[in-house]
Every structure is written in C-alpha cells, then in structure tokens.
Amino acid sequence: MKNIIRNIKGTNDILPDESLLWIYYENYIRDFFQKYGYKEIRTPIFESTELFLRSIGKDTDIVSKEMYSWVDQGNNNLTLRPELTASVSRSFIQNQLNKKQKSHKFYYIGSSFRRERPQKGRFRQFEQFGIESFGSSFPEQDAEIISMAYLFYKSLDIKNLNLRINTIGSREDRKKYVQSLKEYFNKFEKKLTSISRKRLESNPLRILDTKIDFEIELVRKAPRIIDYISDEDKKHFQTLLNILDNMNIPYVIDNYLVRGLDYYSRTVFEVQSDSLGSQNALCGGGRYDYLIDELGGQKTPAIGFAAGIERLILASELDVNHIENKPDIYIVASSNEAINLSFSLANKLRYKKNFVVIQDTLRRSIKSQMKDANRLQARYCIIIAEEEIKNSTVSIKNMDTGDQKTKLFDEVLDFFK
Ligand code: HAM
C-alpha cells in the first residue's frame, strides 16, 4: 500500500455500517435518561488544565500520566477532557445554575481522551455518556442514580451484570483510614510491586485497585473503610441499600472499591460485566459532595456516573443487521430527462411521505440500478425509462412480491397512501 496517513493509536473510525449501532445506542441513551427528567448538557471538548488538576486530583493516574495537555499560542495551559464530571461542574458553577432551582439533573454524551495503553475496551479517544445530579444529599438521590445505571444495562439485556457498591465516607474519616492503610501496607513494603510502593507514598487507596494476585491477598486482610466512617454516613449507606432492595436491584458490597478519581465521598459504585474481559467496568460513579465548593462554587451535593459506549457495544449482542436501515424507494432513471424528473419525485416522496429515497448518481444501466436496489433491500423501485417518459408514467415495482404497476406521475404519491 502507498505511504498513507493512519489514525492515531487508540482512536477508532466508526464506519457507516457500525455507526448504525452508535446511532441506535445514542438514541436509546437520550430516551432512557429523559424518562427520568434528565436534560442534556454539552460542554467544550477542551478546558483549562487546572480544572482537571483541581477536581480529579494530581496524584491520580489520569492527571499524572494520561492527559493530553498542551500550551497554546496564547500561553494557555489546555487539556482535552479526560472525563465530563469536572466540565459539567465548572459549567454549573460558572452559569450560576444553583440560583435558578434547587435540583439539576443532566445527562451528556461526548468524547473523552486518556493516554492509556490501548487494549480491548480501552482507547485513547472514547465516547462517554453519563448523568450528574446536583442539589440533593439524600440517599434516595443515590438510589435513583445507581438504579438508572443498573437498569440501563438490564433493559438492553446485557448479560452477567455485577453492581458493586461501597461507601468511602467523609474526607476527615478517609484521612484516618488512609493513615491506618499506610501503616498496614508499610509492614509489607518490601513485598509490594514498585507501582504499589509508589502509591503507598502518593495515594495508598489506589493499592486497593491492584490486579496482582499476592497483593489482592494482602488487600483482603487490609483495614476496611466501613470501620472508619461516621454513624451518619453508615445510615446514609444503609438507607440507600434498603431502597435498592425494595427495587429488587441486585448488588454486592465491595468494601475495597475506591475508584480512581479524588473527588468522591460517601457512595461509590461500578457496574461490571464478566463478558468484557479485563476492562470489565461498564460504568462507574459516585458522590462528590465537596467538588463544587472546591472549584469555587456554593457548596452543593452531587452524584453521577459515566460509561463508555465502546464497552456497551462490546458487551451487547445486538447485531447491526437487525437495525432497520432499508430504503423505502430506489428510483431507477435511464436518461437525462428521467434523471431530472427523478429529482422532483424523490424530494416529494422524502418531504411529503417521509420516505428514505435513493437515487443513482453513477449513470448506470437500468439493470445495474435494479441490482443496486436489490443489494440495498429497497422496498420499492420506481422506474423511469424511455417508455415511461413518453407516456408521463412511472413503473412501481414491489421488491418483495415482484408486482409491478404503471402509474401516472401525478398518481405516485397517492399510490403510497
Ligand atoms: P471512570 O471510571 O474514569 O469515571 O470512567 C467511566 C467509564 O468510562 C468507565 O467505566 C468505562 O466504561 C469508560 N472508560 C474510561 N476510560 C476508558 C478508556 N480508556 N477507553 C474506553 N472506555 C473508558 C469517570 O469518568 C467519572 N467522571 C464518572 C462519574 C460521573 N463520577 C461521578 N459522575
């Protein structure tokens, strides 16, 4: 092959056949979230780098090594968003939405960028959708969000779902917990991998995410955060679990689920699917009751989750061939005059009947145009050839039955009543 330019590693082209699946899911996402009264918010793809430093946290993997950041010609430090919670929070504060009403519920769909090592289900540009709710600190808000995450996948018939939930309490309680976690892992420092040893200094909670067998064994015996949190936070968690029980939403309490972003407090959760392989998280989220305040807004409790569309598509068994995409009509035209006529007829059928109408622009023979109509599985062909022009008629062929009828031009719209 010639020396062609290729896409960047970890990015994907979505070709027209596959984009049918994407359109299907994007429509599904919008319908699903709108059923709960969530409204779409769109924020810019790039932001000040500082926004992500201050929200996601400088010691996280995302900020310390995965961001696409640059300094532009005006000396501004900019970053392609690695997620949308920070951007939505910034927009919430900047537009003073808290003054308009007490509760705000948003959903979004948009690209995110992280310089991770690409593998199945993990890309450098990926499409996230998610929801964020601002204003309520009550456990019923957590229950709404978590049940939406679970039922979203359930309603799409995604198999082997596993909802994991934990509570990580307040900042103060977490400090005490981190201290005892440090003391515990310090005892095994020499045995730890170099990554975990670094984390022991920078962010010991992240050791709980280890995928290394002998470290997992250590984690199983490590102190649990639930033993460090306040009675009030425990009550919040228990009320949330009771509501989920009442909804018959199955979950597992995972005492070591902490998530890789710094802004969380109280509830955290993930929906995983075993069908995905090592990148098994379909979605993840939690409360971030401190973030709005920390970004300079008025203290506002918040909770949300985000998910990748690529992983949804990987986990789903929906076959693109089952998505209806057949043209209603293919117009076969055989001469200049026929081509001219076909344009006005095609537009009438599109705008008056709402049909999908295909026209040939390759000046192919009648036979090849019919072949093309067959390939596309058009429901009808409208043929305008010499004979038809002479008589001001068209031939309409039902491609399923093979029936063919002759109609005057003026009768075509009525034929498709
Ligand atoms: P996150 O866990 O970093 O959370 O990402 C959420 C989801 O995005 C993951 O579960 C996964 O489906 C998808 N995802 C993440 N990284 C990649 C990647 N490299 N390739 C493909 N898919 C990926 C957040 O982003 C938080 N903002 C979630 C949140 C919203 N918390 C509160 N509100």
Coordinates of N, CA, C and O in Angstrom, one line a residue, residues 23 120 202 255 264 267 277 287 299 367 401:
I23 N -25.7 5.1 16.5 CA -26.9 6.0 16.5 C -28.0 5.3 17.3 O -28.7 6.0 18.1
K120 N -8.4 -4.2 24.4 CA -9.8 -4.4 24.2 C -10.6 -3.6 25.2 O -10.4 -3.7 26.4
S202 N 2.1 8.2 47.5 CA 1.3 9.3 46.9 C -0.2 9.1 47.2 O -0.9 10.1 47.5
N255 N -16.1 -3.7 49.9 CA -15.5 -2.8 50.9 C -14.2 -2.2 50.4 O -13.7 -1.3 51.0
Y264 N -14.4 11.8 45.0 CA -15.5 11.1 45.6 C -15.6 11.2 47.1 O -14.6 11.4 47.8
T267 N -21.0 7.5 48.8 CA -21.2 6.4 47.9 C -20.3 6.3 46.6 O -20.2 7.3 45.9
G277 N -14.0 -9.1 29.7 CA -12.6 -9.3 29.9 C -12.0 -8.4 30.9 O -12.7 -8.0 31.9
R287 N -20.7 9.8 44.7 CA -21.0 11.1 45.2 C -19.7 12.0 45.1 O -18.6 11.5 45.3
K299 N -21.4 25.5 48.1 CA -21.4 24.1 48.5 C -22.7 23.4 48.0 O -23.8 23.9 48.3
K367 N -30.4 -2.2 -15.6 CA -30.1 -3.4 -14.9 C -29.3 -3.3 -13.7 O -29.6 -3.8 -12.6
T401 N -42.7 -8.7 -3.5 CA -43.6 -9.6 -4.3 C -43.3 -9.7 -5.7 O -43.7 -10.6 -6.4

